Coordinates of C-alpha atoms and ligand atoms in Angstrom, one line a residue:
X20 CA 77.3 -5.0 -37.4
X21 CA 75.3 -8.3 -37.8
X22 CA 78.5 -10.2 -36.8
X23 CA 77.8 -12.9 -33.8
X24 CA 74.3 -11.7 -33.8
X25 CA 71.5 -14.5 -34.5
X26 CA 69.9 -14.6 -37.7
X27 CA 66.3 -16.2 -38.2
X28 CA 65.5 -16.8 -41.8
X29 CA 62.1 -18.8 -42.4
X30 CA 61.8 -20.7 -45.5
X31 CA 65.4 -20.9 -45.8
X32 CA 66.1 -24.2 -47.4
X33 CA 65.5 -23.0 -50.8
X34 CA 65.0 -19.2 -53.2
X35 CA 65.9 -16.8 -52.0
X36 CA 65.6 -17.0 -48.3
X37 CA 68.5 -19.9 -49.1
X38 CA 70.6 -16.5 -51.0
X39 CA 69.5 -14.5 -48.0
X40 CA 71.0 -17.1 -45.5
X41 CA 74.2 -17.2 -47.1
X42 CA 74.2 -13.4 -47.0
X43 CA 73.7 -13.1 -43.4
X44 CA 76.1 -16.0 -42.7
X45 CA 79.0 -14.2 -45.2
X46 CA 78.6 -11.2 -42.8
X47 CA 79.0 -13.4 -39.7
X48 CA 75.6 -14.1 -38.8
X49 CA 74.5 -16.9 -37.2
X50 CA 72.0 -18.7 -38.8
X51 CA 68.7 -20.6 -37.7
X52 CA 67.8 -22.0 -41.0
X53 CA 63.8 -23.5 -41.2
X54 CA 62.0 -24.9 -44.2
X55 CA 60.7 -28.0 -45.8
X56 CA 63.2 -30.3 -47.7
X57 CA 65.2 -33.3 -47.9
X58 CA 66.8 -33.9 -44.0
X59 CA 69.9 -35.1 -45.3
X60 CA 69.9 -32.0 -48.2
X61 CA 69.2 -30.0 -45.7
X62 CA 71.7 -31.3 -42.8
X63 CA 74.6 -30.9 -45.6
X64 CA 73.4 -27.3 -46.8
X65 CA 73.4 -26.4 -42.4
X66 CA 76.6 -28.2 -42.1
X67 CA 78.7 -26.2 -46.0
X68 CA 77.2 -22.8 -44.7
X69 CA 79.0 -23.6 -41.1
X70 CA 82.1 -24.7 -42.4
X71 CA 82.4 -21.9 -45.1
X72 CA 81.5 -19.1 -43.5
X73 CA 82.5 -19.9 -39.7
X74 CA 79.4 -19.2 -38.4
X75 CA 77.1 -21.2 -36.0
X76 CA 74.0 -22.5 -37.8
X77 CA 71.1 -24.4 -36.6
X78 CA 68.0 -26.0 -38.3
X79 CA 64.2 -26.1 -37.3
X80 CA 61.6 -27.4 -39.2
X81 CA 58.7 -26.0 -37.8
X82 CA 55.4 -25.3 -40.1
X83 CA 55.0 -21.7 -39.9
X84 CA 51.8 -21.9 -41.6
X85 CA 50.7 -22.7 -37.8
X86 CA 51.0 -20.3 -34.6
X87 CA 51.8 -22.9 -32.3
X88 CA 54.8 -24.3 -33.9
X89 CA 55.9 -20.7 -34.1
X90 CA 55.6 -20.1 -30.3
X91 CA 57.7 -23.4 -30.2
X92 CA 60.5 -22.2 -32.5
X93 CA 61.3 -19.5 -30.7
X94 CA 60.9 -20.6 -27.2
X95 CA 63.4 -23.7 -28.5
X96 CA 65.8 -20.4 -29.2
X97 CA 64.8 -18.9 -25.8
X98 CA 65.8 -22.4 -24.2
X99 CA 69.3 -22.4 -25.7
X100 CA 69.7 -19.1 -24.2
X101 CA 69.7 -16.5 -27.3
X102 CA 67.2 -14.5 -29.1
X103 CA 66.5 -13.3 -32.4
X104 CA 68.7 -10.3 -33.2
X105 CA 67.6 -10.4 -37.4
X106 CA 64.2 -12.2 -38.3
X107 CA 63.6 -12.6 -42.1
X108 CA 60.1 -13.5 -42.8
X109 CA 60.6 -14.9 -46.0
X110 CA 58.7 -18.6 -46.5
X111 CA 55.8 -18.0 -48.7
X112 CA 53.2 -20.3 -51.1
X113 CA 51.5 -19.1 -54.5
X114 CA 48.3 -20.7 -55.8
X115 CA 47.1 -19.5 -58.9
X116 CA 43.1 -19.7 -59.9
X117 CA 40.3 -17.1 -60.5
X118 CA 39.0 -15.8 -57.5
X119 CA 35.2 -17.1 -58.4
X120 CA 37.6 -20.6 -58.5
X121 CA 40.2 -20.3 -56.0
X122 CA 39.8 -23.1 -53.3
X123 CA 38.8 -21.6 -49.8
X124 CA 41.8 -24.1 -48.7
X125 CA 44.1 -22.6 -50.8
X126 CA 43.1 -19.1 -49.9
X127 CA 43.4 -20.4 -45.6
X128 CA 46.9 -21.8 -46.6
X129 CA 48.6 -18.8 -48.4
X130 CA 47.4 -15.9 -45.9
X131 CA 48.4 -18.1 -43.1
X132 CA 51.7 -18.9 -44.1
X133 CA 52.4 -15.3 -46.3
X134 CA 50.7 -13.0 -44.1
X135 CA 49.9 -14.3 -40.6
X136 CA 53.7 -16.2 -40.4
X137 CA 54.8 -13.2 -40.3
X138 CA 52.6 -11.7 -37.8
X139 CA 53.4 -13.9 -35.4
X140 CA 56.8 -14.3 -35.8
X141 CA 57.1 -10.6 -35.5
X142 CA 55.0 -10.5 -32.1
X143 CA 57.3 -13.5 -30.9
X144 CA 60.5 -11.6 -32.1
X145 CA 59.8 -8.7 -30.4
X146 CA 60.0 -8.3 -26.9
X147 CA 63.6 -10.0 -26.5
X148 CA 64.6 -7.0 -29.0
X149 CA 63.0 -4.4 -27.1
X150 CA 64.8 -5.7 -24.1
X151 CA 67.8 -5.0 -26.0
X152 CA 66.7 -1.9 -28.0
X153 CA 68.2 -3.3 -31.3
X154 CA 66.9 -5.7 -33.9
X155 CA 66.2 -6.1 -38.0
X156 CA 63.3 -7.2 -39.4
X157 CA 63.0 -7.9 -42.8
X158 CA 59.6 -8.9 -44.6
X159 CA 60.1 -10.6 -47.9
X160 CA 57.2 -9.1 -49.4
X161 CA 56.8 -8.7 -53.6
X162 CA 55.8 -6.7 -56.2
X163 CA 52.6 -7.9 -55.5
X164 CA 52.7 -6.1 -52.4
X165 CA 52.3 -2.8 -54.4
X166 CA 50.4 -3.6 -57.1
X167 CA 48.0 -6.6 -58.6
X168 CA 47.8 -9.3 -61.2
X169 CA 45.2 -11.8 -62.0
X170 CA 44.7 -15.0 -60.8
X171 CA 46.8 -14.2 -57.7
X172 CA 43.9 -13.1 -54.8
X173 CA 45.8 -14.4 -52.1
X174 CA 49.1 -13.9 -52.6
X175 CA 48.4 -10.3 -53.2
X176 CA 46.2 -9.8 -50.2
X177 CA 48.8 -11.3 -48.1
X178 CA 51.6 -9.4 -49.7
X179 CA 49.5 -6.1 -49.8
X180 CA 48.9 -7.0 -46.0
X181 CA 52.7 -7.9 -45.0
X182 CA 53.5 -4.3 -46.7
X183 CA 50.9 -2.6 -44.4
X184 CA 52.3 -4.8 -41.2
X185 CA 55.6 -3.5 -42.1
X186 CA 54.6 0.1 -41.6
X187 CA 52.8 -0.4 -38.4
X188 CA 55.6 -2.6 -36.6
X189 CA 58.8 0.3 -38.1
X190 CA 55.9 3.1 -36.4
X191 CA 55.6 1.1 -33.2
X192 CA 59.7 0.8 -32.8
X193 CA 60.5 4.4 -34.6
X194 CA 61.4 5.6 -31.0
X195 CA 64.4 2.2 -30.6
X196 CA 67.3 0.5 -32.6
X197 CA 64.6 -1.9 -34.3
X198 CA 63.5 -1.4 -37.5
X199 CA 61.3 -3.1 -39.7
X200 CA 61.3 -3.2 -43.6
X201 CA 60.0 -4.8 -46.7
X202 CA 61.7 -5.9 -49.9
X203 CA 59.4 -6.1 -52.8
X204 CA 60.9 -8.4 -55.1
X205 CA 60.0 -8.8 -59.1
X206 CA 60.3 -12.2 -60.6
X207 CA 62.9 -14.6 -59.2
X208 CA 64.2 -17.8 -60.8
X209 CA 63.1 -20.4 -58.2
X210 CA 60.8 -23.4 -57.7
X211 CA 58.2 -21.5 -56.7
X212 CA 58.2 -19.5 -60.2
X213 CA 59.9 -22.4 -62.0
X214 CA 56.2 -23.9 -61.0
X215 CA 54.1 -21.0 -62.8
X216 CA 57.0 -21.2 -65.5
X217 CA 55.7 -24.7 -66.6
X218 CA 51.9 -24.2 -66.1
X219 CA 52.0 -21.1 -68.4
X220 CA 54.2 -23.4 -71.0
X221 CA 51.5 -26.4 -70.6
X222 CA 48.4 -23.6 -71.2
X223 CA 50.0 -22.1 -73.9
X224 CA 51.4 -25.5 -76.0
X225 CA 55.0 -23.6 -75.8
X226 CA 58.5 -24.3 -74.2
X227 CA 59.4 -23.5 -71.1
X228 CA 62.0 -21.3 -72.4
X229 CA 59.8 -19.5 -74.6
X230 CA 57.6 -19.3 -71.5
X231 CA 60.5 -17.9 -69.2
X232 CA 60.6 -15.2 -71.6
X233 CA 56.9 -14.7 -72.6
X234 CA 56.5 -14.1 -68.6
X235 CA 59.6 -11.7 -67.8
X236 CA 58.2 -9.9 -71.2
X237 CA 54.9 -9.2 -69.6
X238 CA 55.6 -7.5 -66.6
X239 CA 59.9 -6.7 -65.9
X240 CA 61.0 -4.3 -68.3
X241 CA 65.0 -5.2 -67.9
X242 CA 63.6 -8.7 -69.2
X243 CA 66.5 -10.3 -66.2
X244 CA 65.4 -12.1 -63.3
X245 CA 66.5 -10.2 -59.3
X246 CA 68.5 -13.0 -58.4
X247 CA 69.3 -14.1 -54.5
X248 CA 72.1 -13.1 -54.2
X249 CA 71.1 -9.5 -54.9
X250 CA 68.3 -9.5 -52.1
X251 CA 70.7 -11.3 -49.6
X252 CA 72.7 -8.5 -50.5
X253 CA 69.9 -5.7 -49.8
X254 CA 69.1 -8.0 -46.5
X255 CA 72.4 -7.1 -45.1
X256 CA 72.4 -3.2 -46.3
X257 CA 68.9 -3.7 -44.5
X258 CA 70.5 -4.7 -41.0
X259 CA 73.3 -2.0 -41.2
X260 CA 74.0 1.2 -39.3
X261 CA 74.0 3.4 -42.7
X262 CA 70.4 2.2 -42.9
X263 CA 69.3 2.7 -39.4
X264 CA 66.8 5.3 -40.5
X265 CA 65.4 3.2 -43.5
X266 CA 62.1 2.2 -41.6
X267 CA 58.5 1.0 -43.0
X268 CA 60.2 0.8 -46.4
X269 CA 58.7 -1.2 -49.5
X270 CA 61.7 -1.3 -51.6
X271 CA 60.9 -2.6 -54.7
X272 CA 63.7 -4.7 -56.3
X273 CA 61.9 -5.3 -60.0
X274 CA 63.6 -4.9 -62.8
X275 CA 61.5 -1.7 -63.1
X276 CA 58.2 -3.6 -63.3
X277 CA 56.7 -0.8 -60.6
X278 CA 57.9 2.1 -62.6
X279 CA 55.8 1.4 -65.7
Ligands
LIG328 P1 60.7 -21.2 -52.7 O1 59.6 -22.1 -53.0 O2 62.0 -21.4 -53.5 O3 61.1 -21.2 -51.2 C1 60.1 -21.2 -50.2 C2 60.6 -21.6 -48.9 O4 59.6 -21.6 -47.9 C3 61.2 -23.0 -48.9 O5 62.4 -23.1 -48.1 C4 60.1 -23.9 -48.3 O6 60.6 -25.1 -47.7 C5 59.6 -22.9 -47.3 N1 58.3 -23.2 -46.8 C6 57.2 -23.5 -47.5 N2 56.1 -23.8 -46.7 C7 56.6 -23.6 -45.4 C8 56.0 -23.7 -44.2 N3 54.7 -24.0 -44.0 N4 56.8 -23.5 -43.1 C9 58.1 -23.2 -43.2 N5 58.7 -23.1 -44.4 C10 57.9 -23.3 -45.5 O7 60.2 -19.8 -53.0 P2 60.9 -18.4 -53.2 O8 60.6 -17.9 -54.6 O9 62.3 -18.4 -52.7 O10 60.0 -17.5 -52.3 C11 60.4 -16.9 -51.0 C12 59.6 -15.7 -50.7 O11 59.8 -14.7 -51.7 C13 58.1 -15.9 -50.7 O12 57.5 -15.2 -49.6 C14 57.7 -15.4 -52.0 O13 56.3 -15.0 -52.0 C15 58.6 -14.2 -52.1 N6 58.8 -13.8 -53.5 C16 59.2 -14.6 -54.5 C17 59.3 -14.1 -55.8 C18 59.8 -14.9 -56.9 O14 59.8 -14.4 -58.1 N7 60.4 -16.1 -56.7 C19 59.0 -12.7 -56.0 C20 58.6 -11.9 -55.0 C21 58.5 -12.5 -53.7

């Protein structure tokens, strides 16, 4: 289904838009990888997913916590003569604080890169799929795109608002082959939790092991992290025919932190 068909993953270069990738690619997708990172990392990690899974993949770093350099990316795929058959809006930020305390900076960066990357990418992404009446997007979203925690005002704003873009965008297309969806992830073991991992151990004067497990205690009953490889997994289900009628979905992969 998603074989020779292009592949847009944003924030790709690392978590689980990296598992995601690989996914795609496993299927036959071709990839256009984008993300911050190490240009020789990330020129070997384009170059492994090429060679093992016989796919075409490309790199672009553009910022997608700006428009512009959104309306870049994908008229740079426009001038090399494709179009965006799967778009993954993926790359995200946290910043934890109080919201009396959060940073007004801090607030600007996480909506614009959580919330309105994905806005535009979607309104870029669009027309080229309606002109061929199929297309898969996928909005990495969270759990805290269903319900809240402290300390998180942004994030969960953004991912309450990527849940609620999801639903307009799968109404607007219910009529075509496009659908849009959102994964809902619980905790994942990357750097972007590895981060809040070692804060909470620093507060608290404890390990980072015993903080791994204080917060997968708190909130994810099955106390074991979703991995990757599991949403790369979901992604592909995601772009299939058997879920062709899955549309404006928050699927909640969390350990059963949402069922509590
Ligand atoms: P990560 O930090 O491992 O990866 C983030 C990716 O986004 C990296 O490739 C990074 O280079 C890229 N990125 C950062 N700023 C960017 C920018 N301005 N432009 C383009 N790319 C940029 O994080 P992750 O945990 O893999 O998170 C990926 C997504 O999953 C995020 O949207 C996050 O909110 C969401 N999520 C994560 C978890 C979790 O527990 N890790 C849970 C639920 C949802």
């Amino acid at each position: 289904m998603i074989e020779g068909k292009l592949a847009l993953v944003t924030g790709s270069t690392s978590g689980i838009g990296l598992g995601i990738a690989r996914a795609l690619a496993a299927k036959g997708a071709d990839l256009m990888l984008n993300g911050f990172g190490d240009a020789a990392a990330i020129e070997a990690l384009r170059a492994e997913l090429a060679r093992e899974h016989g796919v075409r993949v490309d790199y672009d770093g553009a910022d997608l916590s700006r428009p512009t350099d959104i309306e870049a990316l994908f008229a740079r795929i426009a001038q090399s003569g494709r179009a965006v058959d799967v778009l993954v809006n993926n790359a995200g930020i946290q910043h934890v604080a109080r919201t009396e305390q959060f940073p007004v900076e801090r607030w600007d960066a996480v909506i614009a890169l959580n919330l309105s990357a994905a806005f535009h990418a979607t309104r870029c992404a669009l027309p080229p799929m309606q002109q061929r009446n199929w297309g898969r997007i996928v909005n990495i979203a969270s759990t805290h795109g269903l319900v809240a925690s402290v300390d998180k005002a942004a994030y969960v704003a953004a991912k309450h608002g990527v849940v609620g873009l999801t639903k307009v965008v799968a109404l607007e297309n219910a009529r075509t082959g496009i659908t849009c969806n959102a994964i809902c992830p619980g905790w994942v073991l990357t750097p972007l939790v590895q981060k809040q991992i070692e804060a909470r151990a620093a507060a608290a004067g404890i390990g980072t092991d015993e903080a791994r497990i204080a917060l997968l205690s708190e909130k994810q009953p099955s106390q074991e992290f979703v991995t990757p490889e599991q949403l790369g997994e979901l992604t592909v289900f995601l772009c299939s025919e058997a879920a062709a009628q899955v549309r404006g979905a928050a699927w909640a992969v969390d350990g059963g932190w949402t069922a509590q």
